[in-house]
Amino acid sequence: MTGASRGIGRAIALHLARVEKDTALVLTYRSNEAAASKLTEELDGLGAAYELVRCDISEAASVDNLFDHVAERYGRLDALINNAGITADGSFIQAEEAEIRGILATNLTGTMLCSRRALPLLAKSGGAIVMMSSIAAVKGKEGQALYSATKGAIQGLTRLLSRAYGPLGVRVNAVAPGFINTDMVAKLKPEMYAHVLKGTTLKRVGEPEEVASVVHFLATPLSSYINGTVIPVDGGLQK
Amino acid sequence: MNRANSGKVLVVEPTSIVMDRLVGELLERGTRVSALPAPGRLPPYGAEVPRIDLPSYEAGDSDDSDPFGTIIFDLPRIDERSLFADGGGDPKNLSDLADEAYRFLDLTKRMITHQVFREKGSIWTLECDDFFEYYFTIPISPIFSSMRISCFRSLCKEFARFNLQFNNIVFQPGVESVPAAEYKAQLPNLKVFSLKFRLSSLERIAAAICDQIENASASMNGSVVHLGVSPNWNNY
């Protein structure tokens, strides 16, 4: 799984460490050493079999190193969780070229690079890819047009790969988290997102662990007849 | 033209035969149409469709008295079937797609800038339903189409206060767009859409698109318009 050190990625890593005791986890982070160190302590506490490696998914060479390592050390891959992603919130017409190219490089190209390298391995094992989309791609959000665009692209990529690799036994699905209690949300005052909860059936913010359990479901044979779909994990937003 | 906006239409980087038919339909209906040619392409239409170059869109450079009320992006240009071919595909193709995505986002920024200070306008994209790749050897662009649709869902929320509208039209391929032999062979399978299903002609599709664009009002924003028989709602 990419992007493991913080937020939803961290929750997924810890969830997998708890429920998939016999599985070796290869987890990546880009640059946040402090968060990576904290995650290491938590995973050690759970007795998990894991590696936490540095990888910038926007760089093809970095992705190649990661998957070369996985192939050499483990010889197989059962699931890829494309979690790493960044935001670029703000006025759309004021977005600079570097900002636009940056979010495309990580959220779109990075996800495609990882998928490209994982697919041949997954085709051998009959494994699965889980993509991380967002409810911003489904419902839209002011100030998040770039993020929405890339997360929408992820949904199209999910459709494309599920068709191409479904016949080979590889499943490709996505989750679209809604308003989740991550560091970013913790900084907000409740009145800043009350309008979101107003239009949500469960009337509360989601917890990262609630996304993690769905990702686990999609990454394993528990979801063996689910392919090419996007599961919203949004507390019933606008239902 | 569009009730909410002016009658002047800009078609952005037209290359598809659907857009050709749509431009023809717009002209036939008396609409003024200009074209921003795709890079490296000659102006695709005759003198009745003036060519526009990008610099004229920069804020303040345009003719304020006669802005483009309606802007239409053509179908995506990259066929995504080859992106992951042969067990992984060429990484260069992936960066090409990202470049194309950047180009769309940058052009959209420019188009919004053109319209936002006039506080009116609508922007559309044309998307072909990629589900038909199950039946026909046709170019598909699920990544790009989904990107544009999701982007517009956010843009409508950001710019509705300026009376700008962002909508996408998803349509089924025209009968002229699919190989004739494949069409004949696939007719039994196409009943997944309806019994005795037939693809529409490009002419009819262009007219339907034109109707949608003409009749759209400010009350339609962030919408995905599905044209066709039993359209594939779940993918968009």
Coordinates of C-alpha atoms in Angstrom, one line a residue, chain A residues 60 90-97 100-101 104-105 108-109 112-113 115-116 119-120 136-146 148-157 159-161 163 165 228 238, chain B residues 80-81 83-91 94-95 97-99 101-102 105-106 108-109 112-113 116-117 130-131 133-134 140-143 145-147 149-151 153-155 157-159 232 235-236:
Chain A
A60 CA 8.8 6.2 -12.3
G90 CA -8.0 26.7 -3.7
S91 CA -9.3 28.9 -6.5
F92 CA -9.3 26.9 -9.7
I93 CA -8.5 29.8 -12.0
Q94 CA -5.6 30.9 -9.8
A95 CA -4.0 27.5 -9.7
E96 CA -0.4 27.6 -11.0
E97 CA 1.0 25.2 -13.5
I100 CA -1.7 21.3 -11.4
R101 CA 1.1 19.2 -12.7
L104 CA -1.7 15.1 -11.6
A105 CA 1.8 13.5 -11.2
L108 CA -3.1 10.2 -11.6
T109 CA 0.4 9.3 -13.0
M112 CA -1.1 4.5 -13.0
L113 CA 2.6 3.8 -12.6
S115 CA -0.9 -0.2 -11.2
R116 CA 1.2 -0.8 -14.3
L119 CA -0.7 -5.9 -12.8
P120 CA 1.6 -8.6 -14.1
A136 CA -15.3 14.9 -4.2
A137 CA -15.2 13.1 -7.5
V138 CA -18.8 12.0 -7.2
K139 CA -20.5 15.1 -5.6
G140 CA -17.9 17.8 -6.4
K141 CA -16.7 20.4 -3.9
E142 CA -16.0 24.1 -4.4
G143 CA -12.3 24.8 -4.2
Q144 CA -11.4 21.2 -5.0
A145 CA -11.8 21.0 -8.8
L146 CA -8.2 19.7 -9.3
S148 CA -12.0 16.1 -7.9
A149 CA -10.6 15.8 -11.4
T150 CA -7.8 13.5 -10.4
K151 CA -10.1 11.4 -8.2
G152 CA -12.6 11.2 -11.0
A153 CA -9.8 10.0 -13.2
I154 CA -9.1 7.3 -10.7
Q155 CA -12.7 6.1 -11.1
G156 CA -12.2 5.9 -14.9
L157 CA -8.9 4.0 -14.4
R159 CA -13.3 1.0 -14.9
L160 CA -10.6 0.6 -17.6
L161 CA -8.4 -1.8 -15.6
R163 CA -12.4 -4.6 -17.9
Y165 CA -7.7 -7.5 -16.3
G228 CA -15.0 -2.3 -11.5
Q238 CA -26.9 13.1 0.0
Chain B
E80 CA -6.8 4.7 -23.4
R81 CA -7.0 1.0 -24.6
L83 CA -2.2 2.5 -21.9
F84 CA -1.9 -0.8 -20.1
A85 CA -1.4 -3.1 -23.0
D86 CA 1.0 -6.0 -23.1
G87 CA 1.2 -6.5 -19.4
G88 CA 1.9 -3.0 -18.4
G89 CA 2.3 -0.6 -21.3
D90 CA 4.7 2.1 -21.9
P91 CA 5.2 4.7 -19.1
L94 CA 1.0 7.5 -19.0
S95 CA 2.9 10.8 -19.0
L97 CA -2.1 11.3 -20.7
A98 CA -1.1 13.5 -17.8
D99 CA 0.1 16.2 -20.2
A101 CA -5.1 16.3 -18.6
Y102 CA -3.0 19.3 -17.8
L105 CA -7.4 21.9 -17.0
D106 CA -5.3 24.8 -18.3
T108 CA -10.7 25.2 -18.8
K109 CA -9.0 27.8 -16.6
I112 CA -13.6 30.3 -17.2
T113 CA -11.4 33.4 -17.1
V116 CA -16.2 34.8 -15.3
F117 CA -15.8 38.6 -15.5
D130 CA -17.0 3.8 -23.1
F131 CA -19.1 0.8 -22.2
E133 CA -15.9 -1.1 -26.0
Y134 CA -17.4 -4.4 -25.0
I140 CA -12.3 4.8 -25.4
S141 CA -11.3 7.3 -22.7
P142 CA -12.8 6.4 -19.4
I143 CA -10.0 8.1 -17.4
S145 CA -14.0 11.4 -19.4
S146 CA -14.4 10.7 -15.7
M147 CA -11.8 13.3 -14.9
I149 CA -17.0 15.0 -15.4
S150 CA -15.7 15.1 -11.8
C151 CA -13.9 18.4 -12.4
R153 CA -19.0 18.8 -10.6
S154 CA -16.7 20.9 -8.5
L155 CA -16.4 23.8 -10.9
K157 CA -20.1 24.6 -7.1
E158 CA -17.3 27.1 -7.3
F159 CA -18.6 29.3 -10.1
N232 CA -25.2 3.5 -18.8
N235 CA -20.4 4.6 -14.8
Y236 CA -20.7 8.4 -14.7

